[in-house]
N, CA, C and O atoms as a CHARMM CRD file, in Angstrom:
* protein
*
  296
    1    1 MET  N     23.18400   7.55200  13.55800 PROA 1      0.00000
    2    1 MET  CA    21.76100   7.71300  13.51900 PROA 1      0.00000
    3    1 MET  C     21.16900   6.38300  13.05200 PROA 1      0.00000
    4    1 MET  O     21.62300   5.85700  12.03600 PROA 1      0.00000
    5    2 SER  N     20.18900   5.82000  13.73700 PROA 2      0.00000
    6    2 SER  CA    19.53000   4.60500  13.32400 PROA 2      0.00000
    7    2 SER  C     18.34300   4.90500  12.49300 PROA 2      0.00000
    8    2 SER  O     17.69500   5.93600  12.67000 PROA 2      0.00000
    9    3 ARG  N     18.04000   4.01400  11.57300 PROA 3      0.00000
   10    3 ARG  CA    16.87400   4.15100  10.69000 PROA 3      0.00000
   11    3 ARG  C     15.88000   3.08400  11.05200 PROA 3      0.00000
   12    3 ARG  O     16.26500   1.97200  11.41400 PROA 3      0.00000
   13    4 ALA  N     14.58900   3.40500  10.96100 PROA 4      0.00000
   14    4 ALA  CA    13.55000   2.43400  11.15300 PROA 4      0.00000
   15    4 ALA  C     13.62300   1.34700  10.10100 PROA 4      0.00000
   16    4 ALA  O     14.00600   1.61000   8.96100 PROA 4      0.00000
   17    5 ARG  N     13.26800   0.15500  10.46100 PROA 5      0.00000
   18    5 ARG  CA    13.27200  -0.95900   9.51000 PROA 5      0.00000
   19    5 ARG  C     12.25900  -0.74600   8.40900 PROA 5      0.00000
   20    5 ARG  O     11.23300  -0.10000   8.62000 PROA 5      0.00000
   21    6 VAL  N     12.53600  -1.27600   7.25500 PROA 6      0.00000
   22    6 VAL  CA    11.54700  -1.28900   6.20600 PROA 6      0.00000
   23    6 VAL  C     10.46400  -2.27100   6.54200 PROA 6      0.00000
   24    6 VAL  O     10.76200  -3.41500   6.88500 PROA 6      0.00000
   25    7 PRO  N      9.16000  -1.85100   6.45300 PROA 7      0.00000
   26    7 PRO  CA     8.07400  -2.77900   6.74400 PROA 7      0.00000
   27    7 PRO  C      8.13700  -4.03700   5.90300 PROA 7      0.00000
   28    7 PRO  O      8.51100  -3.99900   4.73000 PROA 7      0.00000
   29    8 SER  N      7.76300  -5.16800   6.52300 PROA 8      0.00000
   30    8 SER  CA     7.95100  -6.44400   5.79700 PROA 8      0.00000
   31    8 SER  C      6.75800  -6.74400   4.88500 PROA 8      0.00000
   32    8 SER  O      5.61500  -6.36300   5.13800 PROA 8      0.00000
   33    9 TYR  N      7.10800  -7.45900   3.79900 PROA 9      0.00000
   34    9 TYR  CA     6.13000  -7.99800   2.90600 PROA 9      0.00000
   35    9 TYR  C      5.80000  -9.35800   3.50200 PROA 9      0.00000
   36    9 TYR  O      6.67400 -10.21200   3.64200 PROA 9      0.00000
   37   10 ARG  N      4.56300  -9.54800   3.84500 PROA 10     0.00000
   38   10 ARG  CA     4.15400 -10.81200   4.58300 PROA 10     0.00000
   39   10 ARG  C      2.81000 -11.34500   4.09000 PROA 10     0.00000
   40   10 ARG  O      2.07900 -10.69200   3.34600 PROA 10     0.00000
   41   11 VAL  N      2.53300 -12.53100   4.53100 PROA 11     0.00000
   42   11 VAL  CA     1.27900 -13.15300   4.13700 PROA 11     0.00000
   43   11 VAL  C      0.23100 -13.01900   5.21200 PROA 11     0.00000
   44   11 VAL  O      0.50400 -13.25000   6.39000 PROA 11     0.00000
   45   12 HSD  N     -1.00800 -12.63300   4.79800 PROA 12     0.00000
   46   12 HSD  CA    -2.15400 -12.63500   5.69600 PROA 12     0.00000
   47   12 HSD  C     -2.74400 -13.99900   5.57500 PROA 12     0.00000
   48   12 HSD  O     -3.40300 -14.31100   4.58400 PROA 12     0.00000
   49   13 LYS  N     -2.51400 -14.84100   6.59300 PROA 13     0.00000
   50   13 LYS  CA    -2.81500 -16.27300   6.46300 PROA 13     0.00000
   51   13 LYS  C     -4.29000 -16.55200   6.21300 PROA 13     0.00000
   52   13 LYS  O     -4.58100 -17.41900   5.38800 PROA 13     0.00000
   53   14 PRO  N     -5.24500 -15.88700   6.85900 PROA 14     0.00000
   54   14 PRO  CA    -6.65000 -16.21500   6.59400 PROA 14     0.00000
   55   14 PRO  C     -7.06900 -16.03100   5.11200 PROA 14     0.00000
   56   14 PRO  O     -7.87100 -16.80700   4.59200 PROA 14     0.00000
   57   15 SER  N     -6.52800 -15.01500   4.45400 PROA 15     0.00000
   58   15 SER  CA    -6.94900 -14.72600   3.08500 PROA 15     0.00000
   59   15 SER  C     -5.88200 -15.13100   2.06600 PROA 15     0.00000
   60   15 SER  O     -6.12000 -15.07300   0.85900 PROA 15     0.00000
   61   16 HSD  N     -4.72600 -15.53500   2.54400 PROA 16     0.00000
   62   16 HSD  CA    -3.57300 -15.84300   1.69000 PROA 16     0.00000
   63   16 HSD  C     -3.21900 -14.70700   0.73200 PROA 16     0.00000
   64   16 HSD  O     -2.85600 -14.93000  -0.42300 PROA 16     0.00000
   65   17 GLN  N     -3.33600 -13.47300   1.25300 PROA 17     0.00000
   66   17 GLN  CA    -2.91800 -12.33000   0.50200 PROA 17     0.00000
   67   17 GLN  C     -1.64100 -11.72400   1.07100 PROA 17     0.00000
   68   17 GLN  O     -1.32500 -11.90600   2.24600 PROA 17     0.00000
   69   18 ALA  N     -0.92500 -11.01300   0.23700 PROA 18     0.00000
   70   18 ALA  CA     0.24000 -10.25900   0.68400 PROA 18     0.00000
   71   18 ALA  C     -0.27300  -8.99600   1.35500 PROA 18     0.00000
   72   18 ALA  O     -1.28300  -8.41000   0.96500 PROA 18     0.00000
   73   19 VAL  N      0.45400  -8.61600   2.35900 PROA 19     0.00000
   74   19 VAL  CA     0.07600  -7.40700   3.16600 PROA 19     0.00000
   75   19 VAL  C      1.30700  -6.71100   3.62300 PROA 19     0.00000
   76   19 VAL  O      2.32900  -7.34400   3.88900 PROA 19     0.00000
   77   20 VAL  N      1.21900  -5.34100   3.72400 PROA 20     0.00000
   78   20 VAL  CA     2.25100  -4.56500   4.32100 PROA 20     0.00000
   79   20 VAL  C      1.56100  -3.53300   5.24400 PROA 20     0.00000
   80   20 VAL  O      0.48500  -3.03400   4.91600 PROA 20     0.00000
   81   21 THR  N      2.16300  -3.22800   6.35500 PROA 21     0.00000
   82   21 THR  CA     1.60100  -2.26700   7.29500 PROA 21     0.00000
   83   21 THR  C      2.45400  -1.03100   7.29300 PROA 21     0.00000
   84   21 THR  O      3.64100  -1.07400   7.61800 PROA 21     0.00000
   85   22 LEU  N      1.82700   0.10500   6.91300 PROA 22     0.00000
   86   22 LEU  CA     2.54500   1.40900   6.90900 PROA 22     0.00000
   87   22 LEU  C      1.77700   2.33700   7.83700 PROA 22     0.00000
   88   22 LEU  O      0.56600   2.50900   7.69700 PROA 22     0.00000
   89   23 ASP  N      2.49600   2.93900   8.79700 PROA 23     0.00000
   90   23 ASP  CA     1.84900   3.84200   9.76800 PROA 23     0.00000
   91   23 ASP  C      0.56400   3.28400  10.36100 PROA 23     0.00000
   92   23 ASP  O     -0.43500   3.99000  10.49600 PROA 23     0.00000
   93   24 GLY  N      0.61000   1.99000  10.71600 PROA 24     0.00000
   94   24 GLY  CA    -0.49700   1.29400  11.37400 PROA 24     0.00000
   95   24 GLY  C     -1.65300   0.93900  10.42000 PROA 24     0.00000
   96   24 GLY  O     -2.67800   0.43500  10.87800 PROA 24     0.00000
   97   25 GLN  N     -1.51800   1.18100   9.14800 PROA 25     0.00000
   98   25 GLN  CA    -2.59500   0.88000   8.18700 PROA 25     0.00000
   99   25 GLN  C     -2.14100  -0.29200   7.31900 PROA 25     0.00000
  100   25 GLN  O     -1.06600  -0.24700   6.72100 PROA 25     0.00000
  101   26 ASP  N     -2.99900  -1.38600   7.25000 PROA 26     0.00000
  102   26 ASP  CA    -2.66600  -2.50800   6.42500 PROA 26     0.00000
  103   26 ASP  C     -3.09800  -2.23200   4.98900 PROA 26     0.00000
  104   26 ASP  O     -4.17400  -1.70100   4.71100 PROA 26     0.00000
  105   27 PHE  N     -2.20100  -2.62000   4.10400 PROA 27     0.00000
  106   27 PHE  CA    -2.40900  -2.52600   2.65700 PROA 27     0.00000
  107   27 PHE  C     -2.36700  -3.94400   2.07800 PROA 27     0.00000
  108   27 PHE  O     -1.31700  -4.58600   2.04300 PROA 27     0.00000
  109   28 TYR  N     -3.52800  -4.41200   1.62800 PROA 28     0.00000
  110   28 TYR  CA    -3.60000  -5.79200   1.04300 PROA 28     0.00000
  111   28 TYR  C     -3.22800  -5.68600  -0.40600 PROA 28     0.00000
  112   28 TYR  O     -3.79600  -4.86100  -1.12100 PROA 28     0.00000
  113   29 LEU  N     -2.31000  -6.47700  -0.86500 PROA 29     0.00000
  114   29 LEU  CA    -1.72500  -6.34500  -2.16800 PROA 29     0.00000
  115   29 LEU  C     -2.16100  -7.38500  -3.20200 PROA 29     0.00000
  116   29 LEU  O     -1.74000  -7.32800  -4.35800 PROA 29     0.00000
  117   30 GLY  N     -2.99800  -8.32700  -2.78900 PROA 30     0.00000
  118   30 GLY  CA    -3.47600  -9.37900  -3.69200 PROA 30     0.00000
  119   30 GLY  C     -2.85500 -10.71100  -3.33200 PROA 30     0.00000
  120   30 GLY  O     -2.24800 -10.84900  -2.27000 PROA 30     0.00000
  121   31 PRO  N     -3.00400 -11.70800  -4.22000 PROA 31     0.00000
  122   31 PRO  CA    -2.54200 -13.03200  -3.89500 PROA 31     0.00000
  123   31 PRO  C     -1.08400 -13.06700  -3.49200 PROA 31     0.00000
  124   31 PRO  O     -0.26100 -12.37000  -4.08600 PROA 31     0.00000
  125   32 TRP  N     -0.75800 -13.85000  -2.51100 PROA 32     0.00000
  126   32 TRP  CA     0.60900 -13.93200  -1.94600 PROA 32     0.00000
  127   32 TRP  C      1.59900 -14.33800  -2.96200 PROA 32     0.00000
  128   32 TRP  O      1.34900 -15.25600  -3.74300 PROA 32     0.00000
  129   33 ASN  N      2.71800 -13.68800  -2.98300 PROA 33     0.00000
  130   33 ASN  CA     3.95200 -14.02400  -3.70400 PROA 33     0.00000
  131   33 ASN  C      3.80700 -13.91900  -5.22600 PROA 33     0.00000
  132   33 ASN  O      4.40200 -14.70400  -5.96500 PROA 33     0.00000
  133   34 SER  N      3.00300 -12.93200  -5.69500 PROA 34     0.00000
  134   34 SER  CA     2.98100 -12.70100  -7.18500 PROA 34     0.00000
  135   34 SER  C      3.89100 -11.52400  -7.52300 PROA 34     0.00000
  136   34 SER  O      4.14100 -10.65400  -6.68800 PROA 34     0.00000
  137   35 GLU  N      4.37300 -11.51300  -8.74300 PROA 35     0.00000
  138   35 GLU  CA     5.23700 -10.37300  -9.17300 PROA 35     0.00000
  139   35 GLU  C      4.49300  -9.05900  -9.11000 PROA 35     0.00000
  140   35 GLU  O      5.08500  -8.03700  -8.76200 PROA 35     0.00000
  141   36 GLU  N      3.22500  -9.05500  -9.43400 PROA 36     0.00000
  142   36 GLU  CA     2.46200  -7.79900  -9.46100 PROA 36     0.00000
  143   36 GLU  C      2.40100  -7.18400  -8.02800 PROA 36     0.00000
  144   36 GLU  O      2.59700  -5.98100  -7.85300 PROA 36     0.00000
  145   37 ASN  N      2.13300  -8.01400  -7.04900 PROA 37     0.00000
  146   37 ASN  CA     2.05100  -7.38000  -5.72200 PROA 37     0.00000
  147   37 ASN  C      3.38200  -7.10100  -5.06400 PROA 37     0.00000
  148   37 ASN  O      3.46600  -6.28000  -4.15000 PROA 37     0.00000
  149   38 LYS  N      4.43500  -7.78300  -5.52500 PROA 38     0.00000
  150   38 LYS  CA     5.76900  -7.40200  -5.11200 PROA 38     0.00000
  151   38 LYS  C      6.13500  -6.05200  -5.62000 PROA 38     0.00000
  152   38 LYS  O      6.78000  -5.26900  -4.92300 PROA 38     0.00000
  153   39 THR  N      5.71800  -5.75700  -6.86700 PROA 39     0.00000
  154   39 THR  CA     5.93100  -4.43100  -7.47600 PROA 39     0.00000
  155   39 THR  C      5.14600  -3.38000  -6.71800 PROA 39     0.00000
  156   39 THR  O      5.65000  -2.29400  -6.43000 PROA 39     0.00000
  157   40 GLU  N      3.91900  -3.71100  -6.40300 PROA 40     0.00000
  158   40 GLU  CA     3.06500  -2.75600  -5.66000 PROA 40     0.00000
  159   40 GLU  C      3.64800  -2.50100  -4.27200 PROA 40     0.00000
  160   40 GLU  O      3.62900  -1.36300  -3.80200 PROA 40     0.00000
  161   41 TYR  N      4.16600  -3.53500  -3.60300 PROA 41     0.00000
  162   41 TYR  CA     4.86000  -3.36100  -2.32300 PROA 41     0.00000
  163   41 TYR  C      6.01200  -2.43300  -2.44800 PROA 41     0.00000
  164   41 TYR  O      6.16500  -1.53100  -1.62500 PROA 41     0.00000
  165   42 ASP  N      6.86700  -2.62100  -3.48300 PROA 42     0.00000
  166   42 ASP  CA     7.99500  -1.71700  -3.68200 PROA 42     0.00000
  167   42 ASP  C      7.53500  -0.30000  -3.90200 PROA 42     0.00000
  168   42 ASP  O      8.16400   0.63000  -3.39800 PROA 42     0.00000
  169   43 ARG  N      6.47700  -0.10400  -4.62400 PROA 43     0.00000
  170   43 ARG  CA     5.97800   1.23600  -4.93000 PROA 43     0.00000
  171   43 ARG  C      5.50500   1.90400  -3.62700 PROA 43     0.00000
  172   43 ARG  O      5.88300   3.03300  -3.31300 PROA 43     0.00000
  173   44 LEU  N      4.66600   1.16700  -2.88100 PROA 44     0.00000
  174   44 LEU  CA     4.11300   1.74400  -1.60700 PROA 44     0.00000
  175   44 LEU  C      5.22100   2.04800  -0.61900 PROA 44     0.00000
  176   44 LEU  O      5.23300   3.12600  -0.02500 PROA 44     0.00000
  177   45 VAL  N      6.14600   1.13300  -0.42900 PROA 45     0.00000
  178   45 VAL  CA     7.21800   1.40100   0.55800 PROA 45     0.00000
  179   45 VAL  C      8.13700   2.48100   0.06000 PROA 45     0.00000
  180   45 VAL  O      8.62900   3.26900   0.86800 PROA 45     0.00000
  181   46 GLY  N      8.40600   2.56400  -1.27900 PROA 46     0.00000
  182   46 GLY  CA     9.20500   3.63200  -1.78800 PROA 46     0.00000
  183   46 GLY  C      8.60800   5.01000  -1.59100 PROA 46     0.00000
  184   46 GLY  O      9.30800   5.96200  -1.24500 PROA 46     0.00000
  185   47 GLU  N      7.26700   5.11000  -1.82000 PROA 47     0.00000
  186   47 GLU  CA     6.60400   6.41600  -1.53900 PROA 47     0.00000
  187   47 GLU  C      6.66400   6.73800  -0.05100 PROA 47     0.00000
  188   47 GLU  O      6.85500   7.89300   0.32900 PROA 47     0.00000
  189   48 TRP  N      6.50500   5.74000   0.77600 PROA 48     0.00000
  190   48 TRP  CA     6.56300   5.94100   2.19900 PROA 48     0.00000
  191   48 TRP  C      7.93900   6.45100   2.62900 PROA 48     0.00000
  192   48 TRP  O      8.01900   7.37100   3.44300 PROA 48     0.00000
  193   49 ILE  N      8.97400   5.90100   2.12600 PROA 49     0.00000
  194   49 ILE  CA    10.35500   6.26500   2.44800 PROA 49     0.00000
  195   49 ILE  C     10.63800   7.68300   1.98600 PROA 49     0.00000
  196   49 ILE  O     11.16000   8.49600   2.74900 PROA 49     0.00000
  197   50 VAL  N     10.28900   7.98700   0.71200 PROA 50     0.00000
  198   50 VAL  CA    10.52300   9.31200   0.15500 PROA 50     0.00000
  199   50 VAL  C      9.75600  10.39600   0.91400 PROA 50     0.00000
  200   50 VAL  O     10.16000  11.55800   0.95000 PROA 50     0.00000
  201   51 ASN  N      8.66100   9.99300   1.50500 PROA 51     0.00000
  202   51 ASN  CA     7.86500  10.96900   2.22700 PROA 51     0.00000
  203   51 ASN  C      8.22200  11.01200   3.69500 PROA 51     0.00000
  204   51 ASN  O      7.38200  11.36500   4.52300 PROA 51     0.00000
  205   52 GLY  N      9.47100  10.65400   4.04300 PROA 52     0.00000
  206   52 GLY  CA     9.95400  10.75100   5.37100 PROA 52     0.00000
  207   52 GLY  C      9.39700   9.63200   6.28400 PROA 52     0.00000
  208   52 GLY  O      9.17000   9.85000   7.47400 PROA 52     0.00000
  209   53 ARG  N      9.18500   8.44200   5.70800 PROA 53     0.00000
  210   53 ARG  CA     8.66300   7.27900   6.41400 PROA 53     0.00000
  211   53 ARG  C      7.30400   7.58800   7.02800 PROA 53     0.00000
  212   53 ARG  O      7.02000   7.24400   8.17500 PROA 53     0.00000
  213   54 ARG  N      6.48100   8.24500   6.22900 PROA 54     0.00000
  214   54 ARG  CA     5.09900   8.54800   6.56800 PROA 54     0.00000
  215   54 ARG  C      4.28800   8.37200   5.33100 PROA 54     0.00000
  216   54 ARG  O      4.82300   8.51900   4.23200 PROA 54     0.00000
  217   55 LEU  N      2.99800   8.06000   5.44700 PROA 55     0.00000
  218   55 LEU  CA     2.12000   7.95000   4.29700 PROA 55     0.00000
  219   55 LEU  C      1.93400   9.37800   3.74600 PROA 55     0.00000
  220   55 LEU  O      1.83800  10.34300   4.50400 PROA 55     0.00000
  221   56 PRO  N      1.88700   9.48600   2.38300 PROA 56     0.00000
  222   56 PRO  CA     1.66000  10.81000   1.79400 PROA 56     0.00000
  223   56 PRO  C      0.30900  11.32600   2.17800 PROA 56     0.00000
  224   56 PRO  O     -0.62100  10.52900   2.30600 PROA 56     0.00000
  225   57 ALA  N      0.14600  12.57900   2.36600 PROA 57     0.00000
  226   57 ALA  CA    -1.13100  13.20400   2.73600 PROA 57     0.00000
  227   57 ALA  C     -2.02600  13.07600   1.52600 PROA 57     0.00000
  228   57 ALA  O     -1.58700  13.16400   0.37900 PROA 57     0.00000
  229   58 VAL  N     -3.31400  12.86200   1.82300 PROA 58     0.00000
  230   58 VAL  CA    -4.30000  12.75400   0.76000 PROA 58     0.00000
  231   58 VAL  C     -4.66400  14.14900   0.31400 PROA 58     0.00000
  232   58 VAL  O     -5.06300  14.97000   1.14100 PROA 58     0.00000
  233   59 ASP  N     -4.54200  14.44500  -0.96300 PROA 59     0.00000
  234   59 ASP  CA    -4.89900  15.78200  -1.53500 PROA 59     0.00000
  235   59 ASP  C     -6.38700  15.84900  -1.68900 PROA 59     0.00000
  236   59 ASP  O     -6.96000  15.08100  -2.46200 PROA 59     0.00000
  237   60 ALA  N     -7.05100  16.76700  -0.96000 PROA 60     0.00000
  238   60 ALA  CA    -8.50500  16.93900  -1.05100 PROA 60     0.00000
  239   60 ALA  C     -8.95600  17.22300  -2.46400 PROA 60     0.00000
  240   60 ALA  O    -10.03100  16.77900  -2.86800 PROA 60     0.00000
  241   61 ASP  N     -8.17100  17.94300  -3.21400 PROA 61     0.00000
  242   61 ASP  CA    -8.57400  18.25800  -4.60100 PROA 61     0.00000
  243   61 ASP  C     -8.57000  17.04900  -5.51700 PROA 61     0.00000
  244   61 ASP  O     -9.20700  17.10200  -6.56900 PROA 61     0.00000
  245   62 SER  N     -7.87400  15.93800  -5.17200 PROA 62     0.00000
  246   62 SER  CA    -7.83300  14.82600  -6.03000 PROA 62     0.00000
  247   62 SER  C     -8.91100  13.75400  -5.69000 PROA 62     0.00000
  248   62 SER  O     -8.98100  12.68900  -6.30300 PROA 62     0.00000
  249   63 SER  N     -9.73100  14.09800  -4.69300 PROA 63     0.00000
  250   63 SER  CA   -10.79100  13.09900  -4.37200 PROA 63     0.00000
  251   63 SER  C    -11.99700  13.29500  -5.30500 PROA 63     0.00000
  252   63 SER  O    -12.14100  14.33000  -5.95700 PROA 63     0.00000
  253   64 PHE  N    -12.84900  12.27600  -5.34400 PROA 64     0.00000
  254   64 PHE  CA   -14.01000  12.28900  -6.15500 PROA 64     0.00000
  255   64 PHE  C    -15.24600  12.09100  -5.29700 PROA 64     0.00000
  256   64 PHE  O    -15.17900  11.46000  -4.24300 PROA 64     0.00000
  257   65 SER  N    -16.34900  12.61500  -5.73400 PROA 65     0.00000
  258   65 SER  CA   -17.60900  12.32600  -5.04600 PROA 65     0.00000
  259   65 SER  C    -18.12800  11.03800  -5.59600 PROA 65     0.00000
  260   65 SER  O    -17.69000  10.58100  -6.65100 PROA 65     0.00000
  261   66 ILE  N    -19.07900  10.43300  -4.87700 PROA 66     0.00000
  262   66 ILE  CA   -19.66300   9.19500  -5.30800 PROA 66     0.00000
  263   66 ILE  C    -20.39900   9.42000  -6.65300 PROA 66     0.00000
  264   66 ILE  O    -20.39900   8.52700  -7.50000 PROA 66     0.00000
  265   67 ALA  N    -21.01200  10.57400  -6.85500 PROA 67     0.00000
  266   67 ALA  CA   -21.73300  10.89100  -8.10000 PROA 67     0.00000
  267   67 ALA  C    -20.70600  10.96400  -9.26000 PROA 67     0.00000
  268   67 ALA  O    -20.98400  10.48500 -10.35900 PROA 67     0.00000
  269   68 GLU  N    -19.53300  11.56000  -9.01200 PROA 68     0.00000
  270   68 GLU  CA   -18.54200  11.59400 -10.07800 PROA 68     0.00000
  271   68 GLU  C    -18.03100  10.18900 -10.47500 PROA 68     0.00000
  272   68 GLU  O    -17.87700   9.86200 -11.65100 PROA 68     0.00000
  273   69 LEU  N    -17.78900   9.41000  -9.46600 PROA 69     0.00000
  274   69 LEU  CA   -17.35800   8.01200  -9.74600 PROA 69     0.00000
  275   69 LEU  C    -18.43600   7.24900 -10.46700 PROA 69     0.00000
  276   69 LEU  O    -18.12500   6.54100 -11.42500 PROA 69     0.00000
  277   70 ALA  N    -19.67600   7.34900 -10.06700 PROA 70     0.00000
  278   70 ALA  CA   -20.79100   6.64100 -10.67300 PROA 70     0.00000
  279   70 ALA  C    -20.94500   7.06200 -12.16200 PROA 70     0.00000
  280   70 ALA  O    -21.35500   6.25700 -12.99800 PROA 70     0.00000
  281   71 SER  N    -20.62300   8.28100 -12.46000 PROA 71     0.00000
  282   71 SER  CA   -20.81900   8.77000 -13.81800 PROA 71     0.00000
  283   71 SER  C    -19.83900   8.12300 -14.80400 PROA 71     0.00000
  284   71 SER  O    -20.06200   8.18000 -16.01300 PROA 71     0.00000
  285   72 TRP  N    -18.78600   7.52300 -14.31800 PROA 72     0.00000
  286   72 TRP  CA   -17.80200   6.86800 -15.14000 PROA 72     0.00000
  287   72 TRP  C    -18.21300   5.44700 -15.49300 PROA 72     0.00000
  288   72 TRP  O    -17.60900   4.84800 -16.38300 PROA 72     0.00000
  289   73 ILE  N    -19.22000   4.88300 -14.82600 PROA 73     0.00000
  290   73 ILE  CA   -19.64300   3.49700 -15.03800 PROA 73     0.00000
  291   73 ILE  C    -20.49400   3.55200 -16.25900 PROA 73     0.00000
  292   73 ILE  O    -21.44300   4.33200 -16.33500 PROA 73     0.00000
  293   74 PRO  N    -20.14000   2.67100 -17.28500 PROA 74     0.00000
  294   74 PRO  CA   -20.94800   2.63800 -18.50900 PROA 74     0.00000
  295   74 PRO  C    -22.33700   2.02800 -18.26000 PROA 74     0.00000
  296   74 PRO  O    -23.14200   1.92700 -19.18600 PROA 74     0.00000
């Protein structure tokens, strides 16, 4: 059985940011080649692999309305 390749950690040249594409969706991780965004890449790809090489479904109960988010701003 062959497995799909792990999506690559790459640079988005116009913005010089790290980016990974999962299920056709680009995730920009911040400035290219920093330890923080390499950790974020590992986290995102790990969740993607654990979820059967698909992005986890968004839980409607965990979303917030604009009013709820605005209420958190001091």
